[in-house]
DNA sequence: TTTGATTGTCGAATCGTTTTAATTTGAAAA
DNA sequence: TTTTCAAATTAAAACGATTCGACAATCAAA
């Protein structure tokens, strides 16, 4: 519990200057090998702890990167985060994580905190209704932003997400190919860019197959298992008696399947269900879930990479980068009986 | 993109000193109301951003709290984290999150990073095999630690977790009460304190009911849905033909139920299954899961509270604090046929 | 008018690094 | 011995806030 050990503690104990010690610890070629060795050893035995805030005050690079998403508890984001984490880890950046729960205010708070801490950059899945101004706040204060999973209108920073319209069309076409004609779309909102794209993809696939689009077959709702479970009641009591459901994501799909099973029907047989995202969980659900791979790991990895490159000045990948989704066919869909 | 706005920018623009500006922005009663107003307004219009690292260099309080758990993607930890987050948020602390994936080294790295950043405290669910020394590292450098979910031998810092032996006994007794005699225990490891306590609870409950304990009925494994799913094969091919399973947690239980269903049996009817933790998901699984409430939200809230109190010097809740689990009976268990 | 208390403001040192430009050292070349 | 030059080390000025002790101004009481 002695006094705090700092550069000067080491310097004094060896009869050197702090300058030398500082350089030595950072492996500068300016200092003699023997000296460097001695210094490192002494630092070790004294239990020296590098003070990053003092350093970053001088250098204005903090090694901190912020990540803010809707909800880290949601496996969709969790899979992205894991990829981001491993990429940042590899580059010895510290990352600060936050949920915004789609509150623009909470999100702005986070950005401000990050600026105060001297964050080097921020990766965000913007909250619904995020104004351009909030992104600018970060950028103008020298903290580059990268968007994932969602876009923000008029904002040109690097953005990585799946091609939602294309992906949902894959799922819809798969069901149409199995002979289904009455296909509901369950879960999600139309307030996000994602939501609009997905609904579009669904509508266009139906139209291309000359199937009339019935707005009543759109059952919006939260994007959770719980919501999917509860949506089953509405779904099963639709007068049109849909035989299949395109779900917003795997969580909704699994919830819906549970709800269908609870009502005594067999999901995958009586009702075909598709998910979206291809979470780890999709393949072990019962029945295993037919879904659309949405490249979470890709998105996370590429976003982190883009930020690191930007910080190194080695590239500027501004604008939208779409990951192309792929179909994963399993047991939850079957031909119309 | 002008020069960075700092205290002196504001001071100069108003013909005041940085001292006054600093005090005013922090609502010190020392400065006149009119002056304070003027200063705050000016700060606003200039777009001033408080530089926390400069401040904390002087004050040695950073407002940063670290949290490290096995895996934030695991809903068990996610539920704890959510509670911690809301408590810390309320007290305007920033929290830095990390997984350690049970790597002691990654965990130590995190602690070191946190020390470098001047973290005020750390909440951790210690990695398997965490040495006392690593906790001391934090404490000795003035960064108090709080443990959650697991204990570390010989370490006396405040620790919050469920009473595992008691909880697993609840589940085992419930099954015994339903007439089951051949009860397997699925998932988890015996390398953690948690693991040892849970196995103990299981064994003691059996013994008290005069049921012989068969070590072959212990099927250890990872604590994931995937693992539970895969364990089904082993479980179903045990020569003793168990009629019930006490699972390590809800994830394993749900995976196991899926695996049982995949094999053509009906979980909850043919085989009774209990979970542990009472995740949000437990009640919407099919069949809904009989499980043990383990107070994740409580643990998170209390741990955060304890740390904040410690930082304010208002209390020292050293030692172990057990949350008492409760039974949640649902559809996945039924009387022995 | 002087004294004392009160209120509001400020100068300057400090926190622990980094970094530039300058200085010292030591060995080789003259 | 001096000169030259490269290599190794250092002094000191940042970075942007906080805070202590001093100082000036105002006002009430003596």
XYZ file of C-alpha atoms in Angstrom, chain B:
337
model
C -13.336 21.424 -36.815
C -11.839 24.426 -35.014
C -9.386 24.180 -32.176
C -10.420 22.123 -29.217
C -12.527 24.004 -26.714
C -11.175 23.808 -23.192
C -11.701 25.580 -19.919
C -9.316 28.316 -20.872
C -11.187 28.902 -24.131
C -14.288 29.674 -22.158
C -12.368 31.635 -19.564
C -10.650 33.807 -22.143
C -13.805 34.463 -24.083
C -15.446 35.822 -20.942
C -12.456 37.487 -19.348
C -12.466 35.102 -16.408
C -9.972 32.591 -15.036
C -10.043 28.872 -15.596
C -10.437 28.438 -11.856
C -13.755 30.212 -11.893
C -14.944 28.392 -14.960
C -14.022 25.036 -13.493
C -15.901 25.792 -10.305
C -18.917 27.181 -12.103
C -19.355 24.139 -14.322
C -19.368 21.925 -11.289
C -21.997 24.057 -9.544
C -19.758 25.212 -6.773
C -21.499 27.642 -4.415
C -18.329 29.697 -4.447
C -19.194 31.360 -7.710
C -21.893 34.008 -8.154
C -25.144 32.880 -9.714
C -24.958 35.349 -12.570
C -21.417 34.296 -13.438
C -22.308 30.638 -13.341
C -25.158 31.203 -15.743
C -22.978 33.112 -18.163
C -20.313 30.440 -18.056
C -22.655 27.536 -18.596
C -24.250 29.299 -21.502
C -20.928 30.028 -23.100
C -19.799 26.419 -22.600
C -22.923 25.316 -24.378
C -22.512 27.610 -27.361
C -18.825 26.844 -27.759
C -19.554 23.104 -27.681
C -17.276 22.485 -24.739
C -16.493 18.868 -23.938
C -15.311 18.017 -20.466
C -12.008 16.210 -20.538
C -12.297 13.463 -17.985
C -8.809 12.162 -18.303
C -7.324 15.531 -17.528
C -9.639 15.836 -14.568
C -9.067 12.368 -13.241
C -5.342 12.846 -13.503
C -5.739 15.439 -10.825
C -8.555 13.938 -8.799
C -7.903 10.221 -9.175
C -11.559 9.312 -9.594
C -12.377 8.267 -13.116
C -16.015 7.292 -12.923
C -15.114 4.031 -14.605
C -16.198 0.688 -13.265
C -15.133 -2.584 -14.826
C -17.277 -5.672 -15.115
C -15.904 -8.984 -16.271
C -17.837 -12.224 -16.562
C -17.473 -15.508 -18.316
C -19.597 -14.591 -21.306
C -21.967 -11.699 -21.731
C -23.763 -13.617 -24.423
C -24.949 -16.109 -21.833
C -28.398 -14.937 -20.716
C -27.588 -15.777 -17.118
C -24.862 -13.154 -17.070
C -26.802 -10.872 -19.343
C -29.553 -10.669 -16.749
C -27.050 -9.822 -14.046
C -25.375 -7.261 -16.264
C -28.618 -5.550 -17.008
C -29.206 -5.032 -13.308
C -25.673 -3.776 -12.789
C -25.992 -1.429 -15.700
C -29.143 0.166 -14.445
C -27.708 0.671 -10.989
C -24.462 2.159 -12.271
C -26.273 4.310 -14.787
C -28.359 5.789 -12.053
C -25.124 6.820 -10.390
C -23.554 8.111 -13.581
C -20.705 5.672 -13.686
C -19.364 4.404 -16.962
C -18.923 0.707 -17.165
C -16.435 -1.280 -19.153
C -17.398 -4.799 -19.937
C -15.410 -7.831 -20.851
C -15.666 -11.590 -21.256
C -12.938 -13.762 -19.878
C -14.204 -17.056 -21.270
C -12.661 -18.621 -18.188
C -9.192 -17.619 -19.228
C -7.352 -16.394 -16.153
C -4.947 -14.576 -18.390
C -7.600 -12.647 -20.256
C -9.106 -11.739 -16.931
C -5.807 -10.470 -15.578
C -5.308 -8.472 -18.716
C -8.629 -6.839 -18.141
C -7.762 -5.956 -14.566
C -4.515 -4.440 -15.716
C -6.195 -2.385 -18.397
C -8.685 -1.184 -15.864
C -5.914 -0.137 -13.509
C -4.229 1.741 -16.324
C -7.443 3.588 -17.023
C -7.784 4.423 -13.363
C -10.903 2.348 -12.845
C -12.645 3.080 -9.570
C -13.683 -0.495 -8.959
C -14.362 -3.864 -10.536
C -17.175 -6.366 -10.395
C -16.184 -9.826 -11.483
C -17.460 -13.315 -11.838
C -14.047 -14.881 -11.432
C -12.659 -17.212 -14.080
C -12.096 -20.825 -13.100
C -8.808 -21.043 -11.250
C -8.510 -17.361 -10.426
C -5.662 -17.009 -7.926
C -6.060 -14.834 -4.853
C -3.171 -12.837 -6.191
C -5.195 -11.441 -9.065
C -7.850 -10.069 -6.783
C -5.154 -8.590 -4.597
C -3.639 -6.900 -7.622
C -6.789 -4.858 -7.941
C -7.312 -4.203 -4.274
C -3.735 -3.247 -3.564
C -3.797 -0.659 -6.270
C -6.783 1.005 -4.755
C -9.401 -0.598 -6.937
C -11.935 -2.462 -4.812
C -13.327 -5.710 -6.202
C -16.712 -7.345 -5.784
C -17.340 -10.954 -6.750
C -20.541 -12.304 -8.221
C -21.857 -15.773 -9.000
C -18.673 -17.508 -7.861
C -16.354 -17.337 -4.883
C -12.580 -17.468 -4.769
C -10.898 -19.404 -1.994
C -9.360 -17.357 0.793
C -10.648 -14.133 -0.672
C -12.732 -11.997 1.604
C -14.038 -9.272 -0.677
C -17.815 -8.831 -0.869
C -19.302 -11.767 -2.768
C -22.858 -12.114 -3.989
C -24.289 -15.326 -5.327
C -27.141 -17.777 -5.028
C -27.070 -20.585 -2.481
C -26.288 -23.330 -4.955
C -26.463 -26.350 -2.681
C -29.813 -25.246 -1.344
C -31.161 -24.440 -4.792
C -30.206 -27.668 -6.468
C -31.615 -29.550 -3.475
C -34.918 -27.788 -4.085
C -35.003 -29.123 -7.633
C -33.904 -32.608 -6.617
C -36.461 -32.779 -3.837
C -39.166 -31.642 -6.205
C -38.390 -34.591 -8.486
C -38.143 -37.001 -5.586
C -41.511 -35.743 -4.407
C -42.929 -36.647 -7.809
C -41.795 -40.227 -7.288
C -38.616 -40.209 -9.372
C -35.841 -42.452 -8.116
C -33.369 -42.484 -10.956
C -32.345 -38.860 -11.428
C -29.387 -37.784 -13.522
C -27.500 -34.527 -13.163
C -26.652 -32.987 -16.511
C -24.177 -30.305 -17.499
C -21.638 -28.132 -15.742
C -18.299 -28.825 -14.268
C -17.042 -29.667 -10.815
C -14.082 -27.339 -11.155
C -15.846 -24.267 -9.848
C -17.092 -23.641 -6.356
C -20.525 -23.434 -7.923
C -20.101 -26.871 -9.409
C -19.029 -28.467 -6.180
C -21.870 -26.875 -4.247
C -24.430 -27.979 -6.767
C -23.260 -31.545 -6.869
C -23.262 -31.578 -3.093
C -26.826 -30.317 -2.988
C -27.894 -33.025 -5.402
C -26.103 -35.777 -3.513
C -27.398 -34.702 -0.124
C -30.990 -34.515 -1.311
C -30.746 -38.054 -2.680
C -29.146 -39.370 0.474
C -31.730 -37.776 2.695
C -34.360 -39.659 0.661
C -32.392 -42.879 0.954
C -31.714 -43.092 -2.739
C -28.348 -44.529 -3.680
C -26.056 -42.097 -5.443
C -24.748 -43.420 -8.740
C -21.755 -41.437 -10.078
C -22.552 -42.596 -13.598
C -25.669 -40.475 -13.452
C -23.501 -37.370 -13.390
C -23.084 -36.161 -16.997
C -20.818 -33.125 -16.896
C -20.379 -30.781 -19.850
C -20.434 -27.182 -21.012
C -23.241 -25.001 -19.788
C -24.850 -24.253 -23.119
C -27.964 -25.166 -25.015
C -25.818 -26.901 -27.567
C -24.226 -29.044 -24.868
C -27.593 -29.942 -23.384
C -28.806 -30.908 -26.804
C -25.838 -33.161 -27.353
C -26.030 -34.646 -23.858
C -29.445 -36.072 -24.708
C -27.808 -38.945 -26.551
C -25.720 -39.971 -23.559
C -28.589 -39.420 -21.227
C -30.973 -41.627 -23.184
C -28.465 -44.430 -23.545
C -27.618 -44.730 -19.848
C -28.158 -48.355 -18.755
C -29.973 -47.154 -15.622
C -32.684 -45.461 -17.728
C -33.142 -42.313 -15.655
C -36.644 -40.858 -15.629
C -35.625 -37.356 -14.697
C -32.770 -34.898 -15.065
C -31.593 -32.109 -12.824
C -29.838 -29.745 -15.193
C -27.048 -27.339 -14.446
C -29.019 -24.422 -15.814
C -31.943 -23.486 -18.009
C -29.844 -23.501 -21.152
C -28.738 -27.070 -20.651
C -32.291 -28.035 -19.712
C -33.795 -26.488 -22.819
C -31.137 -28.076 -24.991
C -31.740 -31.416 -23.335
C -35.492 -31.136 -23.855
C -34.883 -30.388 -27.511
C -32.639 -33.393 -27.754
C -35.200 -35.602 -26.032
C -37.911 -34.377 -28.375
C -35.652 -35.011 -31.345
C -35.361 -38.626 -30.157
C -39.120 -38.993 -30.265
C -39.814 -38.774 -26.547
C -41.937 -36.102 -24.892
C -40.042 -33.976 -22.381
C -42.166 -33.227 -19.333
C -44.087 -36.465 -19.851
C -41.682 -39.280 -20.570
C -38.757 -37.521 -18.945
C -38.959 -34.833 -16.287
C -36.448 -32.028 -16.568
C -35.553 -29.200 -14.215
C -33.537 -26.132 -15.064
C -31.731 -23.593 -12.959
C -31.724 -19.767 -13.038
C -35.282 -19.077 -14.218
C -34.229 -17.150 -17.291
C -36.890 -15.114 -19.070
C -36.874 -17.875 -21.601
C -37.819 -20.644 -19.181
C -41.475 -19.770 -19.106
C -41.905 -19.774 -22.863
C -40.027 -22.940 -23.613
C -42.145 -25.897 -24.724
C -42.948 -27.434 -22.371
C -42.491 -24.509 -20.004
C -39.566 -25.212 -17.757
C -39.707 -26.129 -14.088
C -36.687 -24.381 -12.676
C -35.040 -22.650 -9.739
C -35.095 -18.883 -9.484
C -31.586 -17.765 -8.752
C -32.014 -14.020 -8.345
C -29.784 -12.757 -11.150
C -31.284 -9.286 -10.959
C -30.838 -9.271 -7.199
C -27.232 -10.332 -7.438
C -26.441 -7.639 -9.984
C -28.208 -4.895 -8.130
C -26.679 -5.784 -4.765
C -23.178 -6.127 -6.174
C -23.356 -2.735 -7.858
C -24.805 -1.195 -4.714
C -22.051 -2.707 -2.590
C -19.361 -1.312 -4.841
C -20.873 2.151 -4.940
C -21.202 2.174 -1.180
C -17.632 1.089 -0.792
C -16.479 3.880 -3.079
C -18.402 6.381 -1.012
C -16.872 4.926 2.091
C -20.350 4.411 3.458
C -20.057 0.689 4.050
C -17.936 -2.410 3.880
C -19.994 -5.478 3.120
C -17.047 -7.855 3.065
C -17.620 -11.571 2.932
C -20.217 -13.854 1.410
C -23.811 -12.864 0.782
C -26.080 -15.682 -0.321
C -29.307 -15.171 -2.208
C -31.854 -17.838 -1.335
C -33.209 -19.558 -4.460
C -36.887 -20.422 -4.965
C -38.656 -23.178 -6.864
C -40.655 -22.331 -9.999
C -42.853 -25.256 -10.954
C -44.048 -25.483 -14.547
C -44.761 -28.139 -17.177
C -41.428 -29.867 -17.703
C -41.803 -32.096 -14.682
C -44.555 -34.558 -13.886
C -45.174 -37.544 -11.588
C -43.396 -40.772 -12.380
C -45.687 -42.964 -14.448
